[in-house]
Amino acid sequence: MLSLRTPRHILRASKAITCRNFSSSPVNAAAAEVKKIGVIGAGQMGLGIALVAAQKAGLTVRVIDNSQASLDKGLKFADKLLQKDVGKERITKEQATSIRQLLIPSTKMEDLSDVDFVIEAVPEIPDLKNKIFGQLAEICPSHAILATNTSSISITKIAAATSKDPTNLSAPSRVISTHFMNPVPVQKGVEIIIGLQTSQDTIDTALDLCRKMGKIPSQSADSPGFLANRILMPYINEAIICLETGVGKRDDIDSIMKNGTNVPMGPLQLADFIGIDTCLAIMKVLYEETGDSKYRPAVLLRKMVDAGWLGKKSGKGFYDY
C-alpha cells in the first residue's frame, strides 16, 4: 500500500501501471491496422466472433477448425443469422452474400500465416490452449496479435506458451484476451484481459478492433475469474445456495432478481443457459486460485453436475427444456 511518505517517482510509476491496466481512454496512435483476422474454433462462440468481424468491421476472416463437420455446421449457423438479418431488413441479400464471402473456412493452422490478428475460441482446456499458442507463435507473422477468448485461464500462463520459439521473442508481448460475451452477435461487451507480458501496443490494437466490431470493451487485470466471472459467478452460486437451503423457491429467486434489479434473466435460468458444468468449473477456479471460502461452490451445484443436469444443453437444469 502506498503511504503519504511514498517518494514521488514511485507514486508516478504506480499511477502509470494503474492507467495501463484499467484506463478506458480512447485508443492512441499505437494501434496497428488490422485487415485480416483468424478465428480458431467453429463453434457458436467462434463463428459468432467471425461473423461480427466480417459484418461490422468488413474484415476477411479465416475460420480454422480441425473438424470439417464443425466448419460446415458453423457456417450453416452463420448463414442462418445472415438470413435472419435479411428477413428483418437489417441488410440486403447482396450484403449478406458479400459478408458470407469474407468467411474463409480451413482445417489447416498454417493458413493463419498472413493474418494480423487471431482469436482462439476453443474449449477451456489449458493444455489445448497452450499447444495452440505455441503453434501460433511459429505460424503467424511477427506483428500479429494472438488473442484468446478464455473466460477463466490465466493470460500470463497462455502467453508463456509462446516463448518457446527463440526466433520470436516478442510473441508473449502480443498475447491478450478478448473475452466476448455470448451470444456474440447480440451482446456488446468484450472483456480485454491483460497478461503480465502484454504490451501497450497490443492492448491498443485489441481495443481498436473490438470497437470496429461494434463492441464496448472493458479492461481487466489477469486475476482469477477476471471481471465478468469474478462478479457474476458468486452471484449465481449464492442464488443456488438460497435454493438448496430453502431461503426461496426457484421461481421466487429468479422473479425477485428480474423484477427487483431489472435484469433480463434470473440467476438460476441464467445458470442453465451458461451451463451448470461451466458454472461449477469457474467456481472451482475462483476457489482454488484465491483460497477464499466465499467462492466455495454450492453443494447443489456439484450434485446437479453429477446428475448430468447441465441446463439447456442437456434438456434439464433448474428448468426443463
Short mmCIF file of C-alpha atoms in Angstrom, two decimals:
data_model
loop_
_atom_site.label_atom_id
_atom_site.label_comp_id
_atom_site.label_asym_id
_atom_site.label_seq_id
_atom_site.Cartn_x
_atom_site.Cartn_y
_atom_site.Cartn_z
CA MET A 1 0.00 0.00 0.00
CA LEU A 2 1.28 3.49 -0.87
CA SER A 3 1.57 5.93 2.04
CA LEU A 4 1.83 9.70 2.25
CA ARG A 5 5.59 9.24 2.66
CA THR A 6 5.98 7.33 -0.59
CA PRO A 7 8.56 9.05 -2.90
CA ARG A 8 7.01 10.92 -5.82
CA HIS A 9 8.75 8.84 -8.51
CA ILE A 10 7.17 5.66 -7.06
CA LEU A 11 3.77 7.33 -6.97
CA ARG A 12 4.16 8.31 -10.62
CA ALA A 13 5.17 4.74 -11.55
CA SER A 14 2.22 3.32 -9.63
CA LYS A 15 -0.14 5.70 -11.42
CA ALA A 16 1.25 4.66 -14.80
CA ILE A 17 0.72 0.97 -14.03
CA THR A 18 -2.84 1.63 -12.91
CA CYS A 19 -3.64 3.58 -16.07
CA ARG A 20 -2.13 0.86 -18.24
CA ASN A 21 -4.31 -1.86 -16.81
CA PHE A 22 -7.58 -0.11 -16.18
CA SER A 23 -7.83 3.01 -18.33
CA SER A 24 -10.82 3.30 -20.65
CA SER A 25 -9.40 6.25 -22.57
CA PRO A 26 -9.58 6.32 -26.40
CA VAL A 27 -7.17 4.19 -28.38
CA ASN A 28 -3.95 6.02 -29.26
CA ALA A 29 -1.88 6.03 -32.42
CA ALA A 30 -0.05 2.84 -31.37
CA ALA A 31 -2.98 0.72 -32.52
CA ALA A 32 -1.92 -1.30 -35.56
CA GLU A 33 -4.18 -1.62 -38.59
CA VAL A 34 -5.95 -4.98 -38.81
CA LYS A 35 -7.07 -6.10 -42.27
CA LYS A 36 -7.30 -9.86 -41.94
CA ILE A 37 -8.01 -11.96 -38.86
CA GLY A 38 -8.18 -15.61 -37.94
CA VAL A 39 -10.60 -17.35 -35.59
CA ILE A 40 -9.78 -20.78 -34.20
CA GLY A 41 -12.86 -22.80 -33.33
CA ALA A 42 -16.03 -23.05 -35.42
CA GLY A 43 -18.46 -23.46 -32.56
CA GLN A 44 -21.19 -20.99 -31.68
CA MET A 45 -18.74 -18.62 -30.00
CA GLY A 46 -16.06 -18.78 -32.71
CA LEU A 47 -18.50 -18.37 -35.60
CA GLY A 48 -20.21 -15.54 -33.75
CA ILE A 49 -16.90 -13.69 -33.45
CA ALA A 50 -16.03 -14.38 -37.09
CA LEU A 51 -19.43 -13.23 -38.34
CA VAL A 52 -19.36 -9.98 -36.38
CA ALA A 53 -15.81 -9.24 -37.59
CA ALA A 54 -16.95 -9.70 -41.19
CA GLN A 55 -20.30 -7.95 -40.88
CA LYS A 56 -19.41 -4.99 -38.67
CA ALA A 57 -15.74 -4.43 -39.46
CA GLY A 58 -15.65 -5.72 -43.05
CA LEU A 59 -12.69 -7.99 -42.31
CA THR A 60 -11.62 -11.14 -44.12
CA VAL A 61 -11.78 -13.95 -41.55
CA ARG A 62 -10.06 -17.30 -41.79
CA VAL A 63 -12.11 -19.72 -39.68
CA ILE A 64 -9.99 -22.65 -38.50
CA ASP A 65 -11.23 -25.93 -37.03
CA ASN A 66 -9.72 -29.40 -37.10
CA SER A 67 -13.13 -30.86 -38.00
CA GLN A 68 -14.70 -30.25 -41.39
CA ALA A 69 -18.06 -31.25 -39.91
CA SER A 70 -17.71 -28.49 -37.29
CA LEU A 71 -16.84 -25.98 -40.01
CA ASP A 72 -19.88 -26.97 -42.06
CA LYS A 73 -22.16 -26.73 -39.03
CA GLY A 74 -20.70 -23.37 -38.04
CA LEU A 75 -21.11 -21.86 -41.49
CA LYS A 76 -24.73 -23.04 -41.59
CA PHE A 77 -25.18 -21.17 -38.32
CA ALA A 78 -23.69 -18.05 -39.93
CA ASP A 79 -26.00 -18.43 -42.94
CA LYS A 80 -29.00 -18.69 -40.62
CA LEU A 81 -28.06 -15.48 -38.79
CA LEU A 82 -27.47 -13.60 -42.04
CA GLN A 83 -30.82 -14.72 -43.47
CA LYS A 84 -32.49 -13.60 -40.26
CA ASP A 85 -30.97 -10.14 -40.72
CA VAL A 86 -32.17 -10.09 -44.34
CA GLY A 87 -35.66 -11.06 -43.21
CA LYS A 88 -35.70 -8.18 -40.73
CA GLU A 89 -34.37 -5.82 -43.44
CA ARG A 90 -31.23 -5.03 -41.48
CA ILE A 91 -29.14 -5.94 -44.53
CA THR A 92 -29.85 -6.77 -48.17
CA LYS A 93 -29.37 -10.15 -49.85
CA GLU A 94 -26.38 -8.72 -51.69
CA GLN A 95 -24.81 -7.57 -48.44
CA ALA A 96 -25.41 -10.98 -46.87
CA THR A 97 -23.63 -12.62 -49.81
CA SER A 98 -20.67 -10.23 -49.52
CA ILE A 99 -20.38 -10.82 -45.78
CA ARG A 100 -20.54 -14.59 -46.21
CA GLN A 101 -17.72 -14.47 -48.77
CA LEU A 102 -15.46 -12.90 -46.15
CA LEU A 103 -15.62 -16.11 -44.06
CA ILE A 104 -12.95 -18.49 -45.34
CA PRO A 105 -13.02 -21.95 -43.67
CA SER A 106 -9.98 -24.18 -43.30
CA THR A 107 -8.76 -27.18 -41.31
CA LYS A 108 -5.12 -26.04 -41.54
CA MET A 109 -3.50 -23.84 -38.90
CA GLU A 110 -0.86 -22.91 -41.49
CA ASP A 111 -3.50 -20.77 -43.24
CA LEU A 112 -3.03 -18.22 -40.44
CA SER A 113 0.41 -17.31 -41.76
CA ASP A 114 -0.78 -13.96 -43.16
CA VAL A 115 -3.27 -12.70 -40.55
CA ASP A 116 -2.84 -9.54 -38.46
CA PHE A 117 -4.90 -10.73 -35.51
CA VAL A 118 -6.03 -14.19 -34.38
CA ILE A 119 -8.68 -15.07 -31.80
CA GLU A 120 -8.71 -18.55 -30.27
CA ALA A 121 -12.16 -19.81 -29.21
CA VAL A 122 -11.73 -23.47 -28.28
CA PRO A 123 -12.90 -25.26 -25.08
CA GLU A 124 -11.44 -24.20 -21.72
CA ILE A 125 -8.67 -26.82 -21.65
CA PRO A 126 -5.31 -25.30 -20.58
CA ASP A 127 -3.12 -27.87 -22.37
CA LEU A 128 -5.06 -27.40 -25.61
CA LYS A 129 -4.78 -23.62 -25.49
CA ASN A 130 -1.06 -23.78 -24.64
CA LYS A 131 -0.47 -26.09 -27.61
CA ILE A 132 -2.38 -23.77 -29.96
CA PHE A 133 -0.49 -20.67 -28.83
CA GLY A 134 2.84 -22.45 -29.19
CA GLN A 135 1.86 -23.17 -32.81
CA LEU A 136 0.62 -19.62 -33.40
CA ALA A 137 3.98 -18.19 -32.30
CA GLU A 138 5.61 -20.19 -35.09
CA ILE A 139 2.97 -19.77 -37.81
CA CYS A 140 1.69 -16.18 -37.52
CA PRO A 141 3.61 -13.08 -38.69
CA SER A 142 5.81 -11.39 -36.10
CA HIS A 143 3.39 -8.44 -35.86
CA ALA A 144 0.20 -10.49 -35.37
CA ILE A 145 -1.76 -10.14 -32.14
CA LEU A 146 -2.52 -13.50 -30.52
CA ALA A 147 -5.79 -13.32 -28.59
CA THR A 148 -7.73 -15.88 -26.58
CA ASN A 149 -11.43 -15.91 -25.76
CA THR A 150 -10.83 -17.62 -22.41
CA SER A 151 -13.11 -16.78 -19.52
CA SER A 152 -11.02 -18.31 -16.75
CA ILE A 153 -7.47 -19.34 -17.73
CA SER A 154 -4.53 -17.07 -16.87
CA ILE A 155 -3.42 -14.94 -19.83
CA THR A 156 0.09 -14.77 -18.38
CA LYS A 157 0.32 -18.59 -18.48
CA ILE A 158 -1.02 -18.75 -22.03
CA ALA A 159 1.50 -16.09 -23.12
CA ALA A 160 4.32 -18.14 -21.61
CA ALA A 161 3.48 -20.97 -24.02
CA THR A 162 4.59 -18.75 -26.93
CA SER A 163 8.08 -18.10 -25.53
CA LYS A 164 9.48 -21.48 -26.60
CA ASP A 165 10.35 -20.19 -30.06
CA PRO A 166 13.75 -18.40 -29.70
CA THR A 167 13.29 -16.71 -33.09
CA ASN A 168 10.12 -14.94 -31.96
CA LEU A 169 10.92 -13.34 -28.61
CA SER A 170 8.16 -10.73 -28.95
CA ALA A 171 5.36 -13.31 -29.01
CA PRO A 172 4.43 -13.17 -25.27
CA SER A 173 4.01 -9.37 -25.51
CA ARG A 174 1.45 -9.87 -28.29
CA VAL A 175 -0.82 -12.19 -26.26
CA ILE A 176 -4.07 -10.81 -24.82
CA SER A 177 -7.61 -11.96 -24.10
CA THR A 178 -10.62 -10.68 -25.99
CA HIS A 179 -13.36 -12.38 -23.99
CA PHE A 180 -16.54 -11.86 -25.99
CA MET A 181 -19.89 -12.23 -24.27
CA ASN A 182 -22.30 -14.87 -25.57
CA PRO A 183 -24.18 -14.67 -27.93
CA VAL A 184 -21.59 -12.58 -29.73
CA PRO A 185 -23.89 -11.08 -32.41
CA VAL A 186 -26.16 -9.71 -29.66
CA GLN A 187 -24.03 -8.82 -26.64
CA LYS A 188 -21.99 -5.61 -26.82
CA GLY A 189 -19.49 -6.36 -24.08
CA VAL A 190 -15.94 -7.62 -24.56
CA GLU A 191 -13.57 -8.17 -21.66
CA ILE A 192 -9.98 -7.22 -22.53
CA ILE A 193 -7.71 -9.12 -20.14
CA ILE A 194 -4.09 -8.07 -19.87
CA GLY A 195 -1.29 -10.52 -19.08
CA LEU A 196 1.94 -9.59 -17.31
CA GLN A 197 3.81 -9.64 -20.64
CA THR A 198 1.18 -7.85 -22.75
CA SER A 199 2.47 -4.68 -24.44
CA GLN A 200 0.59 -1.40 -24.66
CA ASP A 201 0.57 -1.64 -28.47
CA THR A 202 -1.21 -5.00 -28.17
CA ILE A 203 -3.80 -3.51 -25.82
CA ASP A 204 -4.42 -0.56 -28.14
CA THR A 205 -4.82 -2.78 -31.20
CA ALA A 206 -7.24 -5.11 -29.39
CA LEU A 207 -9.35 -2.19 -28.15
CA ASP A 208 -9.42 -0.66 -31.62
CA LEU A 209 -10.51 -3.93 -33.27
CA CYS A 210 -13.28 -4.53 -30.74
CA ARG A 211 -14.67 -1.04 -31.28
CA LYS A 212 -14.61 -1.52 -35.05
CA MET A 213 -16.65 -4.68 -34.47
CA GLY A 214 -19.27 -2.56 -32.71
CA LYS A 215 -18.34 -3.78 -29.24
CA ILE A 216 -17.84 -1.94 -25.95
CA PRO A 217 -14.57 -3.17 -24.36
CA SER A 218 -13.79 -3.19 -20.65
CA GLN A 219 -10.29 -3.86 -19.33
CA SER A 220 -9.37 -6.34 -16.61
CA ALA A 221 -6.15 -7.40 -14.95
CA ASP A 222 -5.11 -11.07 -15.18
CA SER A 223 -6.75 -12.27 -11.97
CA PRO A 224 -8.87 -15.40 -11.20
CA GLY A 225 -12.25 -15.00 -12.89
CA PHE A 226 -11.22 -11.62 -14.33
CA LEU A 227 -14.08 -9.11 -14.01
CA ALA A 228 -17.17 -10.71 -15.53
CA ASN A 229 -16.98 -14.10 -13.86
CA ARG A 230 -15.46 -12.74 -10.65
CA ILE A 231 -18.71 -10.80 -10.17
CA LEU A 232 -21.26 -13.00 -11.96
CA MET A 233 -20.44 -16.50 -10.72
CA PRO A 234 -20.60 -15.79 -6.95
CA TYR A 235 -23.99 -14.16 -7.64
CA ILE A 236 -25.25 -17.32 -9.35
CA ASN A 237 -23.64 -19.53 -6.69
CA GLU A 238 -25.36 -17.60 -3.89
CA ALA A 239 -28.71 -17.97 -5.65
CA ILE A 240 -28.15 -21.75 -5.74
CA ILE A 241 -27.28 -21.73 -2.03
CA CYS A 242 -30.53 -19.83 -1.35
CA LEU A 243 -32.40 -22.56 -3.23
CA GLU A 244 -30.68 -25.50 -1.52
CA THR A 245 -31.09 -24.03 1.98
CA GLY A 246 -34.75 -23.12 1.49
CA VAL A 247 -34.39 -19.35 1.62
CA GLY A 248 -36.50 -19.16 -1.53
CA LYS A 249 -38.02 -21.30 -4.26
CA ARG A 250 -36.72 -21.33 -7.82
CA ASP A 251 -39.35 -19.05 -9.34
CA ASP A 252 -39.22 -16.62 -6.44
CA ILE A 253 -35.43 -16.32 -6.63
CA ASP A 254 -35.48 -15.57 -10.35
CA SER A 255 -38.53 -13.34 -10.09
CA ILE A 256 -37.15 -11.06 -7.39
CA MET A 257 -33.93 -10.50 -9.33
CA LYS A 258 -35.71 -9.84 -12.63
CA ASN A 259 -38.35 -7.58 -11.17
CA GLY A 260 -36.26 -6.11 -8.40
CA THR A 261 -32.99 -5.37 -10.18
CA ASN A 262 -34.21 -5.14 -13.79
CA VAL A 263 -32.00 -7.94 -15.14
CA PRO A 264 -33.49 -9.75 -18.18
CA MET A 265 -32.97 -13.22 -16.70
CA GLY A 266 -32.88 -14.61 -13.15
CA PRO A 267 -29.66 -16.22 -11.84
CA LEU A 268 -30.94 -19.81 -11.94
CA GLN A 269 -32.24 -19.53 -15.50
CA LEU A 270 -29.00 -17.81 -16.48
CA ALA A 271 -27.01 -20.69 -14.98
CA ASP A 272 -28.99 -23.08 -17.20
CA PHE A 273 -28.11 -21.05 -20.30
CA ILE A 274 -24.42 -20.78 -19.36
CA GLY A 275 -24.22 -24.46 -18.44
CA ILE A 276 -24.25 -25.82 -14.88
CA ASP A 277 -20.94 -27.61 -15.51
CA THR A 278 -19.36 -24.38 -16.76
CA CYS A 279 -20.56 -22.55 -13.64
CA LEU A 280 -19.03 -25.25 -11.43
CA ALA A 281 -15.74 -25.20 -13.33
CA ILE A 282 -15.39 -21.43 -12.94
CA MET A 283 -16.32 -21.52 -9.25
CA LYS A 284 -13.65 -24.19 -8.73
CA VAL A 285 -11.06 -21.95 -10.40
CA LEU A 286 -12.05 -19.00 -8.21
CA TYR A 287 -11.99 -21.12 -5.04
CA GLU A 288 -8.72 -22.93 -5.77
CA GLU A 289 -6.76 -19.92 -7.03
CA THR A 290 -7.85 -17.48 -4.31
CA GLY A 291 -8.30 -19.88 -1.40
CA ASP A 292 -11.21 -17.69 -0.28
CA SER A 293 -14.18 -19.60 1.20
CA LYS A 294 -16.64 -17.12 -0.30
CA TYR A 295 -16.00 -18.79 -3.66
CA ARG A 296 -16.75 -22.34 -2.43
CA PRO A 297 -19.15 -23.98 -4.94
CA ALA A 298 -22.66 -24.69 -3.70
CA VAL A 299 -23.31 -28.35 -2.78
CA LEU A 300 -26.35 -28.41 -5.07
CA LEU A 301 -24.22 -27.12 -7.96
CA ARG A 302 -21.91 -30.13 -7.63
CA LYS A 303 -24.83 -32.55 -7.30
CA MET A 304 -26.51 -31.26 -10.46
CA VAL A 305 -23.33 -31.81 -12.45
CA ASP A 306 -23.05 -35.34 -11.01
CA ALA A 307 -26.64 -35.98 -12.11
CA GLY A 308 -25.95 -34.71 -15.63
CA TRP A 309 -28.42 -31.86 -15.21
CA LEU A 310 -26.31 -29.30 -17.05
CA GLY A 311 -29.01 -26.85 -18.10
CA LYS A 312 -30.42 -26.03 -21.51
CA LYS A 313 -27.82 -28.04 -23.43
CA SER A 314 -28.78 -31.28 -21.64
CA GLY A 315 -32.52 -30.59 -21.56
CA LYS A 316 -32.68 -30.27 -17.79
CA GLY A 317 -31.22 -27.94 -15.20
CA PHE A 318 -33.07 -25.73 -12.78
CA TYR A 319 -35.72 -25.71 -15.51
CA ASP A 320 -36.81 -28.34 -18.04
CA TYR A 321 -36.19 -27.70 -21.74
#
